[in-house]
Tab-separated table of C-alpha atoms and ligand atoms in Angstrom:
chain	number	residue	atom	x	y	z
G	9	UNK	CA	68.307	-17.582	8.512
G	10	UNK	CA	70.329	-17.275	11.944
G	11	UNK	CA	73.816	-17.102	12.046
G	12	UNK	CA	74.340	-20.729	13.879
G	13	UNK	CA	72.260	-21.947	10.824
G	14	UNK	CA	74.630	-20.827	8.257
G	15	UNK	CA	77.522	-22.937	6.595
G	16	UNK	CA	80.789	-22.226	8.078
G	17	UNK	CA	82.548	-21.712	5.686
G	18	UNK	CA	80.564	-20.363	2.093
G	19	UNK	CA	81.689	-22.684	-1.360
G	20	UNK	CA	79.000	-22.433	-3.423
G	21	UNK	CA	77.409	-19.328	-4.984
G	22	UNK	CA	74.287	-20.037	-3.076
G	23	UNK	CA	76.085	-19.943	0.372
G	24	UNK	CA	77.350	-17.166	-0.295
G	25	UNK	CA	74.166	-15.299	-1.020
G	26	UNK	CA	72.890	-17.077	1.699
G	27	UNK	CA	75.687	-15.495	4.071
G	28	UNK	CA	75.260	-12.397	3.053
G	29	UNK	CA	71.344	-12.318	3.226
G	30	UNK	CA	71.333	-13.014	6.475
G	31	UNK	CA	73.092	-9.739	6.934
G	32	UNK	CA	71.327	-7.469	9.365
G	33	UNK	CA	72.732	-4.397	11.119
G	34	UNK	CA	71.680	-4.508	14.549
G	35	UNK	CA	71.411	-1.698	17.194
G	36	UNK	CA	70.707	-3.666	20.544
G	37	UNK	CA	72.800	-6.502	21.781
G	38	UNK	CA	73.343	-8.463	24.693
G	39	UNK	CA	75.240	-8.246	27.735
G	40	UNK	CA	78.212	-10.475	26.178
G	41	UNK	CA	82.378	-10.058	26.627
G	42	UNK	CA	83.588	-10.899	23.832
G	43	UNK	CA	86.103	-13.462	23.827
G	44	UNK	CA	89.607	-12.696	23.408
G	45	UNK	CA	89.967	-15.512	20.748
G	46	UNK	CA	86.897	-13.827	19.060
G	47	UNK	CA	88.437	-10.408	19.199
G	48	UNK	CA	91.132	-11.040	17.966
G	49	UNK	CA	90.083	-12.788	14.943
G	50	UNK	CA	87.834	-9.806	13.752
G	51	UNK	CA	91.133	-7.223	14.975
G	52	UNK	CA	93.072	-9.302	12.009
G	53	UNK	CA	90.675	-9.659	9.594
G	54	UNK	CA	90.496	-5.565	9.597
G	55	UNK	CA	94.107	-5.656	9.814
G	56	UNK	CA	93.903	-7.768	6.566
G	57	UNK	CA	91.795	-5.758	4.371
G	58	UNK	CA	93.498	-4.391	1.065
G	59	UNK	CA	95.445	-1.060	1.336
G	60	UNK	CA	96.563	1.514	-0.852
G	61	UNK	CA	100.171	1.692	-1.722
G	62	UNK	CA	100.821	-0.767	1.189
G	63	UNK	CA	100.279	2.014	4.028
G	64	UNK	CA	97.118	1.452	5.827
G	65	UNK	CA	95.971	4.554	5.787
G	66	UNK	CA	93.999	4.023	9.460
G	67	UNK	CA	92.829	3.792	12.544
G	68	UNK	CA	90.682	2.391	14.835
G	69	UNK	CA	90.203	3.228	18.439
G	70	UNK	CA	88.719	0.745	20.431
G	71	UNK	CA	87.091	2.091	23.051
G	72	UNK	CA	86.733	0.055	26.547
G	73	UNK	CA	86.274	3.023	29.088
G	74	UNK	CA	82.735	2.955	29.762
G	75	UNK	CA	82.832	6.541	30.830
G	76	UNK	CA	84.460	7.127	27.472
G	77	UNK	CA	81.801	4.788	25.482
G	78	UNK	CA	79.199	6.913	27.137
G	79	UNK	CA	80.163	10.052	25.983
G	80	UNK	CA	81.061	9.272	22.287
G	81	UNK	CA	77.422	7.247	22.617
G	82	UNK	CA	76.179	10.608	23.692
G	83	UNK	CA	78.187	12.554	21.056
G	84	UNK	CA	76.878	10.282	17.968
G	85	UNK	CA	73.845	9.882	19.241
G	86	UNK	CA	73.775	6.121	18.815
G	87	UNK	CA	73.518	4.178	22.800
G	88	UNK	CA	74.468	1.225	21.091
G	89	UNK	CA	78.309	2.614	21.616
G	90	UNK	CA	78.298	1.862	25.162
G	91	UNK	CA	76.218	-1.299	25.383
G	92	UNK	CA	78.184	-3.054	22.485
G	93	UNK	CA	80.109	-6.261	23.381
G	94	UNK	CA	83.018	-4.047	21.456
G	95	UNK	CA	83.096	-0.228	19.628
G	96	UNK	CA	85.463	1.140	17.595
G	97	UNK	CA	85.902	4.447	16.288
G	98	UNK	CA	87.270	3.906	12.589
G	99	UNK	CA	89.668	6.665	11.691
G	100	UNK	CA	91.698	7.768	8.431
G	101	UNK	CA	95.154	7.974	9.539
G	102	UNK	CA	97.985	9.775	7.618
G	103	UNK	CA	99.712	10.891	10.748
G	104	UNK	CA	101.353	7.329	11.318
G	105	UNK	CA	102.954	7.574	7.988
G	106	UNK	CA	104.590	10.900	8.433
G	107	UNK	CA	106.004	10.045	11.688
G	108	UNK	CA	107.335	6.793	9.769
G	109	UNK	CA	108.518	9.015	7.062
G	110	UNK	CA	109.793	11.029	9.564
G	111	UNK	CA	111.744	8.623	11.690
G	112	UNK	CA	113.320	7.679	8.261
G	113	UNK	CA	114.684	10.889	7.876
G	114	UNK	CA	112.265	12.212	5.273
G	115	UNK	CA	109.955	14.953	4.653
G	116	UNK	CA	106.158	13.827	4.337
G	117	UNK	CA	104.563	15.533	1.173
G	118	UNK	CA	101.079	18.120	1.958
G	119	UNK	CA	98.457	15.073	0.137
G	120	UNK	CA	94.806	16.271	1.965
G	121	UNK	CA	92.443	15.169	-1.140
G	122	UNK	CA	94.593	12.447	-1.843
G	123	UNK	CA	94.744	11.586	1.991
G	124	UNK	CA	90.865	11.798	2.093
G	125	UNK	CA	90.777	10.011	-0.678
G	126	UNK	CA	92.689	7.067	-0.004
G	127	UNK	CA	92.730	7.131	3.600
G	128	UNK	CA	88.658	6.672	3.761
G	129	UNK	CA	89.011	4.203	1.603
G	130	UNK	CA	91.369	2.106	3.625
G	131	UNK	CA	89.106	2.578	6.671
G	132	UNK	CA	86.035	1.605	4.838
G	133	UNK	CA	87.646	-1.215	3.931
G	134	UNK	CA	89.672	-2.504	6.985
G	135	UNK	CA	86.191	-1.882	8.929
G	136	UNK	CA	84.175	-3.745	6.955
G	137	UNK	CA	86.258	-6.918	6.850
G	138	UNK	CA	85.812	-6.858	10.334
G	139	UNK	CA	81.851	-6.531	10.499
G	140	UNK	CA	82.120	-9.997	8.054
G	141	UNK	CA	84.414	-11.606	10.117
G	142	UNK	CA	82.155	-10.551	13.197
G	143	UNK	CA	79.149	-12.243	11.403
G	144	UNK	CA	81.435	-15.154	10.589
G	145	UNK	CA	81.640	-15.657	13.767
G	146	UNK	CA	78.093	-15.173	14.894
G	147	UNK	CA	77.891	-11.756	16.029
G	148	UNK	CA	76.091	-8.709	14.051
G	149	UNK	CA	77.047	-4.605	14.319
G	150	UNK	CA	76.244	-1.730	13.044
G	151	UNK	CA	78.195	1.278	10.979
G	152	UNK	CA	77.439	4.239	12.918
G	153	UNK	CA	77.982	7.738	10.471
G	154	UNK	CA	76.455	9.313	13.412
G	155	UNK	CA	80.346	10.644	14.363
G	156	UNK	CA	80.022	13.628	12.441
G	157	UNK	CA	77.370	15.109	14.629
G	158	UNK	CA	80.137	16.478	16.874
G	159	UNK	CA	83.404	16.088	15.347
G	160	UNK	CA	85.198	18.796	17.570
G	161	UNK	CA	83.862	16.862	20.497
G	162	UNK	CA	84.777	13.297	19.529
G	163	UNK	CA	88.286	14.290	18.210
G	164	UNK	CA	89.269	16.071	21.548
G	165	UNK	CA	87.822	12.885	23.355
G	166	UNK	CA	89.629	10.289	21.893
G	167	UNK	CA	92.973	13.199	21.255
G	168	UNK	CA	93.366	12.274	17.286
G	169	UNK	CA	95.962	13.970	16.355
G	170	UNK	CA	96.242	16.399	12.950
G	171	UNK	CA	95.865	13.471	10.716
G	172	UNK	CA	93.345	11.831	11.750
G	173	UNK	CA	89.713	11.760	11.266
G	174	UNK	CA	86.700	9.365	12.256
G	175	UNK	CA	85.147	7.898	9.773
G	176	UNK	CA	82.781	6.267	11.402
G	177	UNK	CA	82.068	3.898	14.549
G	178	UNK	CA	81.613	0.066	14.349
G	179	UNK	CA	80.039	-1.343	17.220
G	180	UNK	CA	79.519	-5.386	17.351
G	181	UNK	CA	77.802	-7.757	19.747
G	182	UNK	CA	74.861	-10.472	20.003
G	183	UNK	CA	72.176	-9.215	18.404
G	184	UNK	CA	68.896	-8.777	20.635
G	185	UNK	CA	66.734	-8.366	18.026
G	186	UNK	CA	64.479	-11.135	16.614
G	187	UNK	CA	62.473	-11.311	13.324
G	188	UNK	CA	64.266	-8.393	11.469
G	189	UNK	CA	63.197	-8.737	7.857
G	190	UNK	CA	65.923	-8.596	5.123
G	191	UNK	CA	66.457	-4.637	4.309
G	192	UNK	CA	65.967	-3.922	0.322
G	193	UNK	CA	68.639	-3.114	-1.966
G	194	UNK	CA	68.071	-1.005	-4.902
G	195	UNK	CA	67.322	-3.080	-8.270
G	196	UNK	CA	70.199	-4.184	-9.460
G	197	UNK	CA	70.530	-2.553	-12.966
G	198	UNK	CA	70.176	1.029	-11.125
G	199	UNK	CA	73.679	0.195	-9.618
G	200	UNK	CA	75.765	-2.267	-11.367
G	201	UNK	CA	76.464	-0.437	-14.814
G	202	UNK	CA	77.694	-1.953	-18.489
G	203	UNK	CA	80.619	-0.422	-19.510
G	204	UNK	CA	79.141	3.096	-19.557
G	205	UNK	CA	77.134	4.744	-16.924
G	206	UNK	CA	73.296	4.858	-17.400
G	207	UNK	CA	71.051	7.232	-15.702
G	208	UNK	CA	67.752	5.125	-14.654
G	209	UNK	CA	64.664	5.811	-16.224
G	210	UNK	CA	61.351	7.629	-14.686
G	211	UNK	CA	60.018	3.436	-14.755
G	212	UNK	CA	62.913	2.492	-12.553
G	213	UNK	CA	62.911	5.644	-10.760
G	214	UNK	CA	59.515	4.429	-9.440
G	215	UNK	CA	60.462	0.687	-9.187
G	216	UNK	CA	62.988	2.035	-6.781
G	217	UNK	CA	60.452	3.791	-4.173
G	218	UNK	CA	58.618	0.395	-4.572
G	219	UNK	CA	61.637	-1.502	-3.594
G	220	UNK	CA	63.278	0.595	-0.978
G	221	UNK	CA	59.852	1.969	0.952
G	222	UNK	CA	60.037	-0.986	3.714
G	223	UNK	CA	63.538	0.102	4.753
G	224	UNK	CA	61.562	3.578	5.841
G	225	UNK	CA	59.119	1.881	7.673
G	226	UNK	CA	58.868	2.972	11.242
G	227	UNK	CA	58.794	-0.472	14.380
G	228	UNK	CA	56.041	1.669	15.996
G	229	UNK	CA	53.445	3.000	13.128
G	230	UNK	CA	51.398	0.571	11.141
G	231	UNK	CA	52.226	3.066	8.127
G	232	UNK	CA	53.809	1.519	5.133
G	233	UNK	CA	57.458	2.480	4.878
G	234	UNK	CA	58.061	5.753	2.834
G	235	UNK	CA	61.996	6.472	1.449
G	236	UNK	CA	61.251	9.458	0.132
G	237	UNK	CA	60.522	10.816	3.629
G	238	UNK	CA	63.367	9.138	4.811
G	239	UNK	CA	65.577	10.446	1.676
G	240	UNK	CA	64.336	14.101	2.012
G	241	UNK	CA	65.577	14.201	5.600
G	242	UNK	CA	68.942	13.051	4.721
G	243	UNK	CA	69.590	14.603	1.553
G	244	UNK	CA	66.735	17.159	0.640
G	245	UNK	CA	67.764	20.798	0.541
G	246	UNK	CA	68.433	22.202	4.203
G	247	UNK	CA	68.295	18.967	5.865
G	248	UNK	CA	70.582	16.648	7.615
G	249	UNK	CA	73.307	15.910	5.450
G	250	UNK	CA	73.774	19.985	3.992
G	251	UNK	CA	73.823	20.662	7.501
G	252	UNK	CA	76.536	18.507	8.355
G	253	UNK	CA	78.423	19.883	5.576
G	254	UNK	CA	80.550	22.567	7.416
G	255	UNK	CA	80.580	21.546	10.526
G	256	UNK	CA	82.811	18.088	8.422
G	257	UNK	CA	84.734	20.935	6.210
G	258	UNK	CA	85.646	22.446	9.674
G	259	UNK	CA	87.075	18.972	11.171
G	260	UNK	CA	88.677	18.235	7.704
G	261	UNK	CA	90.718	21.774	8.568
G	262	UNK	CA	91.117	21.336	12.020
G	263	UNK	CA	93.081	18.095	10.984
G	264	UNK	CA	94.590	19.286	8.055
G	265	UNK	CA	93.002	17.652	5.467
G	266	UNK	CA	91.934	20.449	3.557
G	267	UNK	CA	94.050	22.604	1.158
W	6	LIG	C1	78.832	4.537	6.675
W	6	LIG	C2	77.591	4.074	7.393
W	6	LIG	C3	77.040	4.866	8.384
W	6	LIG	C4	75.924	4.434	9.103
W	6	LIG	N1	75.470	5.198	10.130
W	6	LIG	C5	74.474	4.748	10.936
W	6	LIG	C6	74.125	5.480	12.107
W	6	LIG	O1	74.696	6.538	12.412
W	6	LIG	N2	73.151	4.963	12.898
W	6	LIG	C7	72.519	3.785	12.596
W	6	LIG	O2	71.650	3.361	13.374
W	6	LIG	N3	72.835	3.064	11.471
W	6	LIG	C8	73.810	3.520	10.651
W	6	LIG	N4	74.199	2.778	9.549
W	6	LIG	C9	73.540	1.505	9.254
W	6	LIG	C10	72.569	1.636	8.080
W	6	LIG	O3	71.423	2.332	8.509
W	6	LIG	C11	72.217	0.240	7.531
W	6	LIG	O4	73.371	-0.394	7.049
W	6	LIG	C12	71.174	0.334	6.437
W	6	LIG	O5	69.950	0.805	6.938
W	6	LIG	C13	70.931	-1.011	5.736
W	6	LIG	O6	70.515	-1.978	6.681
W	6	LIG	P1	71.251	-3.398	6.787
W	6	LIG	O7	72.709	-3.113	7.063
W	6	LIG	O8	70.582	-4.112	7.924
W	6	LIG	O9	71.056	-4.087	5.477
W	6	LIG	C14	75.302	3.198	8.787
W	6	LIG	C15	75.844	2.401	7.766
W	6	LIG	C16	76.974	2.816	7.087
W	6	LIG	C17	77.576	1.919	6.029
């Protein structure tokens, strides 16, 4: 279903499904400027998200400087930063609340876990109201987790201060890609839990692969998609995600988040 297809405004259960499947996060756009009106509905839906204890615990840096868009494209390794119609860079942000606390004449209290905590949270959560009110509105975009590649990099490019850390990018435009299929979502009873947690069994283990395999599969190969590939090179021993681990534990210090 295309976006201009979609009701305006979901009522029923069914348009609601039906706005959320057609969902699709989308890595090429057109050349489009975004209108301001646009722009600045999506800037106050994020602004409108829920926040813990009332302090909006982030950031986000939009970035217009092409030079600048090309570099933290370069540094996240996603191009779809500088050809977006807009990209942010979403940030926790506890250094806006001590200067606050400060200019109030208090003392801020040392919080990193709890900052970390709370503060990703917020950001999640701001971000992500805007990617629906994007879609609302027509446009698709894409989460971008890529920013952790080169922390050191990205936070001396867009000069966070202690404080602050990117969570991730956001970039949204007009999707130029046609006939993407829906991507697969594990079965719901592996997820959604009653009462008590429940570890899935070796059945659903396997029901899983079945499910999630086409979200693996490669535009260019005629091979059916494989997650476990796709898994292992995210999360298997010595792969991407370990090897992110210090290189994040070393940004989390450099911007005192870490006890
Ligand atoms: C926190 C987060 C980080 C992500 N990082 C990237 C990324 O660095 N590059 C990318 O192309 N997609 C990234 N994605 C997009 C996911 O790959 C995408 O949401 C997932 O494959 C499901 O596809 P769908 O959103 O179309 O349903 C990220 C998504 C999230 C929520």
């Amino acid at each position: 279903m295309s976006a201009s297809t979609l009701p305006r405004i979901p009522q029923t259960p069914s348009e609601v499904k039906a706005f959320f499947a057609a969902h699709r996060t989308a890595r090429h756009y057109h050349p489009y400027a975004m209108p301001a009106e646009d722009l600045d509905a999506i800037l106050y839906a994020a602004q409108h998200a829920p926040t813990d204890a009332t302090a909006q615990l982030y950031s986000f840096v939009r970035l217009t400087d092409p030079q600048v868009r090309e570099k933290a494209a370069e540094l996240t390794a996603n191009a779809h930063l500088a050809s977006a119609s807009e990209t942010f860079v979403v940030c926790l942000d506890i250094h806006r609340i001590a200067l606050l606390l400060q200019h109030g004449g208090e003392q801020a209290g040392q919080y990193p876990h709890i900052a970390v905590h709370f503060g990703i949270g917020d950001a999640a959560l701001a971000g992500q109201n805007m990617l629906v009110a994007a879609e609302m509105l027509g446009y698709q975009g894409c989460w971008v987790g890529g920013v952790v590649n080169n922390l050191p990099e990205l936070i001396e490019l867009l000069q966070l201060p202690v404080g602050v850390l990117p969570y991730a990018a956001l970039t949204i435009g007009r999707s130029a890609e046609t006939d993407v299929p829906q991507r697969p979502r594990l079965p719901r009873q592996m997820v959604i839990h009653d009462n008590v947690y429940r570890d899935p069994t070796a059945d659903e283990l396997q029901a899983a692969f079945a499910t999630m395999n086409p979200i693996a599969k490669r535009p260019d190969s005629d091979l059916p998609g494989d997650w476990l590939r796709f898994l292992r090179a995210y999360f298997g021993a010595g792969k991407a995600m370990e090897n992110r681990e210090p290189h994040l534990q070393a940004a989390l210090e450099q911007q005192g988040l870490l006890k």
